[in-house]
Protein backbone atom coordinates (compact mmCIF):
# COMPACT_ATOMS: atom_id res chain seq x y z
CA UNK A 1 0.00 0.00 0.00
CA UNK A 2 1.27 3.48 -0.88
CA UNK A 3 2.21 5.79 2.01
CA UNK A 4 -0.67 8.21 2.58
CA UNK A 5 0.54 10.37 5.50
CA UNK A 6 3.82 12.31 5.42
CA UNK A 7 5.41 14.60 8.01
CA UNK A 8 8.79 15.96 7.00
CA UNK A 9 10.94 18.95 6.18
CA UNK A 10 11.60 19.68 2.51
CA UNK A 11 14.65 21.58 1.26
CA UNK A 12 14.98 22.59 -2.39
CA UNK A 13 18.05 23.28 -4.52
CA UNK A 14 18.55 24.22 -8.16
CA UNK A 15 21.37 22.34 -9.92
CA UNK A 16 22.83 22.64 -13.38
CA UNK A 17 23.48 19.41 -15.29
CA UNK A 18 27.20 19.40 -14.47
CA UNK A 19 26.55 19.59 -10.73
CA UNK A 20 23.68 17.10 -11.03
CA UNK A 21 26.03 14.49 -12.52
CA UNK A 22 28.55 15.02 -9.71
CA UNK A 23 25.82 14.64 -7.12
CA UNK A 24 24.64 11.36 -8.66
CA UNK A 25 28.08 9.83 -8.14
CA UNK A 26 27.79 10.50 -4.41
CA UNK A 27 24.16 9.44 -4.30
CA UNK A 28 24.88 5.95 -5.61
CA UNK A 29 27.20 5.33 -2.65
CA UNK A 30 24.58 6.10 -0.01
CA UNK A 31 21.15 5.90 -1.65
CA UNK A 32 19.08 3.41 -3.61
CA UNK A 33 16.69 4.14 -6.42
CA UNK A 34 12.96 4.42 -5.91
CA UNK A 35 11.09 1.42 -7.34
CA UNK A 36 9.62 3.67 -10.07
CA UNK A 37 13.05 4.49 -11.49
CA UNK A 38 14.47 1.19 -12.73
CA UNK A 39 18.04 1.65 -13.99
CA UNK A 40 18.28 5.40 -13.46
CA UNK A 41 15.24 5.97 -15.67
CA UNK A 42 12.99 8.95 -15.02
CA UNK A 43 9.30 8.62 -14.34
CA UNK A 44 6.63 11.24 -14.96
CA UNK A 45 4.51 12.85 -12.26
CA UNK A 46 1.48 14.87 -13.36
CA UNK A 47 -0.59 17.19 -11.16
CA UNK A 48 -3.67 19.35 -11.34
CA UNK A 49 -3.63 22.13 -8.74
CA UNK A 50 -6.89 23.47 -7.37
CA UNK A 51 -7.54 26.99 -6.16
CA UNK A 52 -10.33 29.50 -5.64
CA UNK A 53 -11.68 31.67 -8.46
CA UNK A 54 -9.43 34.54 -7.35
CA UNK A 55 -6.37 32.31 -6.73
CA UNK A 56 -6.39 33.00 -3.00
CA UNK A 57 -4.47 29.86 -1.99
CA UNK A 58 -1.44 30.55 -4.18
CA UNK A 59 -1.50 34.28 -3.44
CA UNK A 60 -1.51 33.54 0.27
CA UNK A 61 1.27 30.97 -0.17
CA UNK A 62 3.48 33.47 -2.00
CA UNK A 63 3.16 35.90 0.92
CA UNK A 64 5.14 33.33 2.98
CA UNK A 65 2.75 32.88 5.92
CA UNK A 66 3.54 30.60 8.86
CA UNK A 67 0.81 28.22 7.63
CA UNK A 68 -0.27 27.43 4.08
CA UNK A 69 -1.99 24.62 2.23
CA UNK A 70 -2.75 23.42 -1.28
CA UNK A 71 -4.84 20.70 -2.89
CA UNK A 72 -3.80 18.73 -5.94
CA UNK A 73 -4.68 15.65 -7.95
CA UNK A 74 -1.64 13.52 -8.84
CA UNK A 75 -0.96 10.66 -11.23
CA UNK A 76 2.16 8.74 -12.18
CA UNK A 77 2.26 8.87 -15.94
CA UNK A 78 -0.81 9.56 -18.09
CA UNK A 79 -3.83 7.78 -16.56
CA UNK A 80 -7.07 6.38 -17.91
CA UNK A 81 -10.41 7.20 -16.31
CA UNK A 82 -10.28 4.02 -14.19
CA UNK A 83 -6.60 4.39 -13.23
CA UNK A 84 -5.65 4.89 -9.60
CA UNK A 85 -4.55 8.45 -8.76
CA UNK A 86 -3.95 10.42 -5.57
CA UNK A 87 -5.99 13.34 -4.28
CA UNK A 88 -4.00 15.10 -1.59
CA UNK A 89 -3.77 18.05 0.74
CA UNK A 90 -0.32 19.46 1.33
CA UNK A 91 0.08 21.68 4.38
CA UNK A 92 3.14 23.53 5.63
CA UNK A 93 3.59 25.08 9.06
CA UNK A 94 6.88 26.78 9.96
CA UNK A 95 8.82 24.60 7.56
CA UNK A 96 7.26 21.25 8.49
CA UNK A 97 5.32 19.70 5.61
CA UNK A 98 2.30 17.49 6.26
CA UNK A 99 0.89 15.65 3.25
CA UNK A 100 -2.32 13.62 3.47
CA UNK A 101 -3.64 11.75 0.47
CA UNK A 102 -5.98 8.98 -0.59
CA UNK A 103 -6.14 6.72 -3.60
CA UNK A 104 -9.09 7.19 -5.95
CA UNK A 105 -9.98 6.19 -9.47
CA UNK A 106 -9.55 9.16 -11.79
CA UNK A 107 -13.28 9.39 -12.52
CA UNK A 108 -14.06 9.32 -8.80
CA UNK A 109 -11.54 12.08 -8.19
CA UNK A 110 -13.09 14.30 -10.86
CA UNK A 111 -16.59 13.78 -9.45
CA UNK A 112 -15.37 14.50 -5.92
CA UNK A 113 -13.54 17.72 -6.79
CA UNK A 114 -16.40 18.98 -8.96
CA UNK A 115 -19.25 18.30 -6.55
CA UNK A 116 -17.54 18.35 -3.16
CA UNK A 117 -19.36 15.11 -2.30
CA UNK A 118 -17.00 12.31 -1.29
CA UNK A 119 -17.34 8.94 -3.01
CA UNK A 120 -18.62 5.83 -1.31
CA UNK A 121 -15.76 4.39 0.74
CA UNK A 122 -13.81 1.57 -0.92
CA UNK A 123 -11.02 -0.59 0.47
CA UNK A 124 -8.35 1.39 -1.45
CA UNK A 125 -9.47 4.73 0.02
CA UNK A 126 -8.46 6.43 3.27
CA UNK A 127 -11.70 7.40 4.99
CA UNK A 128 -10.20 10.01 7.31
CA UNK A 129 -8.40 11.76 4.46
CA UNK A 130 -11.63 11.72 2.41
CA UNK A 131 -13.32 13.63 5.23
CA UNK A 132 -10.52 16.20 5.29
CA UNK A 133 -10.63 16.59 1.52
CA UNK A 134 -14.39 17.06 1.59
CA UNK A 135 -14.04 19.80 4.19
CA UNK A 136 -11.30 21.54 2.19
CA UNK A 137 -13.22 21.41 -1.11
CA UNK A 138 -16.32 22.92 0.44
CA UNK A 139 -14.49 25.45 2.59
CA UNK A 140 -12.67 27.08 -0.33
CA UNK A 141 -14.98 26.28 -3.29
CA UNK A 142 -12.03 25.04 -5.32
CA UNK A 143 -11.67 24.55 -9.07
CA UNK A 144 -8.88 23.21 -11.31
CA UNK A 145 -6.39 25.96 -12.14
CA UNK A 146 -3.17 24.61 -13.62
CA UNK A 147 -1.58 21.40 -14.86
CA UNK A 148 2.05 20.78 -13.88
CA UNK A 149 4.11 17.74 -14.91
CA UNK A 150 7.77 16.84 -14.58
CA UNK A 151 10.17 13.92 -14.94
CA UNK A 152 11.67 12.63 -11.69
CA UNK A 153 14.60 10.56 -10.48
CA UNK A 154 14.16 9.59 -6.83
CA UNK A 155 16.22 7.89 -4.12
CA UNK A 156 15.86 6.57 -0.57
CA UNK A 157 18.83 6.31 1.79
CA UNK A 158 20.05 2.74 2.23
CA UNK A 159 18.62 1.38 5.47
CA UNK A 160 16.70 4.60 6.15
CA UNK A 161 13.59 5.25 4.09
CA UNK A 162 12.94 8.46 6.07
CA UNK A 163 15.47 10.29 3.87
CA UNK A 164 14.27 10.80 0.32
CA UNK A 165 16.02 12.83 -2.37
CA UNK A 166 14.42 13.55 -5.73
CA UNK A 167 15.51 15.35 -8.89
CA UNK A 168 12.90 16.95 -11.17
CA UNK A 169 13.52 18.15 -14.69
CA UNK A 170 11.54 19.15 -17.78
CA UNK A 171 8.88 20.87 -15.67
CA UNK A 172 6.00 21.84 -17.97
CA UNK A 173 2.70 23.54 -17.35
CA UNK A 174 -0.57 24.45 -19.03
CA UNK A 175 -3.73 26.35 -18.03
CA UNK A 176 -6.04 24.78 -20.57
CA UNK A 177 -7.21 21.19 -21.07
CA UNK A 178 -6.91 20.53 -17.34
CA UNK A 179 -7.35 16.76 -17.56
CA UNK A 180 -4.71 14.26 -16.53
CA UNK A 181 -5.72 11.82 -19.26
CA UNK A 182 -5.07 14.42 -21.99
CA UNK A 183 -1.31 13.88 -21.94
CA UNK A 184 1.69 15.41 -20.20
CA UNK A 185 2.40 18.24 -22.65
CA UNK A 186 2.90 21.84 -21.60
CA UNK A 187 5.13 24.89 -21.69
CA UNK A 188 8.56 24.52 -20.07
CA UNK A 189 8.82 26.28 -16.71
CA UNK A 190 12.63 26.25 -16.28
CA UNK A 191 15.63 26.05 -18.59
CA UNK A 192 16.50 22.56 -19.84
CA UNK A 193 19.81 22.68 -17.93
CA UNK A 194 18.10 23.05 -14.52
CA UNK A 195 17.41 20.17 -12.13
CA UNK A 196 15.34 20.78 -9.02
CA UNK A 197 16.70 18.70 -6.13
CA UNK A 198 14.47 18.17 -3.08
CA UNK A 199 15.72 16.69 0.18
CA UNK A 200 12.86 15.34 2.29
CA UNK A 201 13.32 14.08 5.83
CA UNK A 202 11.79 14.35 9.28
CA UNK A 203 15.24 14.01 10.83
CA UNK A 204 18.56 15.86 10.56
CA UNK A 205 20.53 15.47 7.33
CA UNK A 206 23.25 12.80 7.58
CA UNK A 207 26.89 13.91 7.64
CA UNK A 208 27.69 12.62 4.15
CA UNK A 209 24.86 14.70 2.70
CA UNK A 210 25.96 17.88 4.49
CA UNK A 211 29.52 17.32 3.24
CA UNK A 212 28.26 16.83 -0.32
CA UNK A 213 26.27 20.07 -0.26
CA UNK A 214 29.29 21.92 1.10
CA UNK A 215 31.78 20.38 -1.35
CA UNK A 216 29.73 21.32 -4.41
CA UNK A 217 28.65 24.68 -2.90
CA UNK A 218 24.97 23.82 -3.24
CA UNK A 219 22.73 26.38 -1.57
CA UNK A 220 19.05 25.95 -0.78
CA UNK A 221 16.56 28.12 -2.63
CA UNK A 222 12.90 28.83 -2.07
CA UNK A 223 11.05 27.46 -5.08
CA UNK A 224 7.45 26.48 -5.76
CA UNK A 225 6.42 25.00 -9.10
CA UNK A 226 2.88 26.31 -8.78
CA UNK A 227 4.06 29.62 -7.32
CA UNK A 228 6.57 30.17 -10.14
CA UNK A 229 3.99 29.33 -12.79
CA UNK A 230 1.49 31.73 -11.22
CA UNK A 231 4.01 34.59 -11.07
CA UNK A 232 4.94 33.97 -14.70
CA UNK A 233 1.27 34.07 -15.69
CA UNK A 234 0.72 37.36 -13.86
CA UNK A 235 3.81 38.86 -15.50
CA UNK A 236 2.47 37.88 -18.93
CA UNK A 237 -0.88 39.48 -18.17
CA UNK A 238 0.83 42.74 -17.22
CA UNK A 239 2.73 42.71 -20.49
CA UNK A 240 -0.37 42.21 -22.63
CA UNK A 241 -1.61 45.85 -22.45
CA UNK A 242 1.87 47.07 -23.40
CA UNK A 243 2.02 44.69 -26.34
CA UNK A 244 -1.44 45.77 -27.52
CA UNK A 245 -0.39 49.43 -27.24
CA UNK A 246 2.79 48.83 -29.25
CA UNK A 247 0.84 46.89 -31.87
CA UNK A 248 -1.67 49.75 -32.13
CA UNK A 249 1.16 52.30 -32.52
CA UNK A 250 2.74 50.25 -35.31
CA UNK A 251 -0.57 49.93 -37.16
CA UNK A 252 -1.24 53.67 -36.85
CA UNK A 253 2.19 54.44 -38.33
CA UNK A 254 1.49 52.07 -41.21
CA UNK A 255 -1.86 53.75 -41.90
CA UNK A 256 -0.26 57.22 -41.78
CA UNK A 257 2.45 56.15 -44.24
CA UNK A 258 -0.17 54.69 -46.60
CA UNK A 259 -2.20 57.90 -46.41
CA UNK A 260 0.85 59.98 -47.33
CA UNK A 261 1.69 57.67 -50.23
CA UNK A 262 -1.88 57.79 -51.50
CA UNK A 263 -2.19 61.52 -50.92
PDB file of C-alpha atoms in Angstrom, residues 46-50 73-75 77-81 85 106-107 109-111 113-114 144-149 174-186:
ATOM      1  CA  UNK A  46       1.478  14.872 -13.359  1.00  0.00           C
ATOM      2  CA  UNK A  47      -0.593  17.192 -11.163  1.00  0.00           C
ATOM      3  CA  UNK A  48      -3.667  19.348 -11.339  1.00  0.00           C
ATOM      4  CA  UNK A  49      -3.626  22.132  -8.739  1.00  0.00           C
ATOM      5  CA  UNK A  50      -6.895  23.465  -7.369  1.00  0.00           C
ATOM      6  CA  UNK A  73      -4.676  15.646  -7.953  1.00  0.00           C
ATOM      7  CA  UNK A  74      -1.637  13.520  -8.844  1.00  0.00           C
ATOM      8  CA  UNK A  75      -0.955  10.662 -11.233  1.00  0.00           C
ATOM      9  CA  UNK A  77       2.258   8.871 -15.939  1.00  0.00           C
ATOM     10  CA  UNK A  78      -0.806   9.560 -18.093  1.00  0.00           C
ATOM     11  CA  UNK A  79      -3.825   7.781 -16.562  1.00  0.00           C
ATOM     12  CA  UNK A  80      -7.070   6.383 -17.906  1.00  0.00           C
ATOM     13  CA  UNK A  81     -10.411   7.196 -16.311  1.00  0.00           C
ATOM     14  CA  UNK A  85      -4.549   8.446  -8.760  1.00  0.00           C
ATOM     15  CA  UNK A 106      -9.555   9.158 -11.788  1.00  0.00           C
ATOM     16  CA  UNK A 107     -13.281   9.386 -12.523  1.00  0.00           C
ATOM     17  CA  UNK A 109     -11.538  12.085  -8.189  1.00  0.00           C
ATOM     18  CA  UNK A 110     -13.086  14.305 -10.863  1.00  0.00           C
ATOM     19  CA  UNK A 111     -16.585  13.778  -9.449  1.00  0.00           C
ATOM     20  CA  UNK A 113     -13.538  17.715  -6.787  1.00  0.00           C
ATOM     21  CA  UNK A 114     -16.399  18.982  -8.965  1.00  0.00           C
ATOM     22  CA  UNK A 144      -8.876  23.214 -11.307  1.00  0.00           C
ATOM     23  CA  UNK A 145      -6.386  25.959 -12.142  1.00  0.00           C
ATOM     24  CA  UNK A 146      -3.170  24.607 -13.625  1.00  0.00           C
ATOM     25  CA  UNK A 147      -1.580  21.396 -14.859  1.00  0.00           C
ATOM     26  CA  UNK A 148       2.053  20.782 -13.882  1.00  0.00           C
ATOM     27  CA  UNK A 149       4.111  17.739 -14.911  1.00  0.00           C
ATOM     28  CA  UNK A 174      -0.572  24.453 -19.034  1.00  0.00           C
ATOM     29  CA  UNK A 175      -3.729  26.346 -18.031  1.00  0.00           C
ATOM     30  CA  UNK A 176      -6.035  24.779 -20.573  1.00  0.00           C
ATOM     31  CA  UNK A 177      -7.211  21.189 -21.075  1.00  0.00           C
ATOM     32  CA  UNK A 178      -6.910  20.531 -17.339  1.00  0.00           C
ATOM     33  CA  UNK A 179      -7.353  16.763 -17.562  1.00  0.00           C
ATOM     34  CA  UNK A 180      -4.708  14.256 -16.531  1.00  0.00           C
ATOM     35  CA  UNK A 181      -5.722  11.817 -19.262  1.00  0.00           C
ATOM     36  CA  UNK A 182      -5.074  14.424 -21.988  1.00  0.00           C
ATOM     37  CA  UNK A 183      -1.306  13.880 -21.939  1.00  0.00           C
ATOM     38  CA  UNK A 184       1.695  15.411 -20.204  1.00  0.00           C
ATOM     39  CA  UNK A 185       2.403  18.238 -22.655  1.00  0.00           C
ATOM     40  CA  UNK A 186       2.899  21.841 -21.596  1.00  0.00           C
TER      41      UNK A 186
END
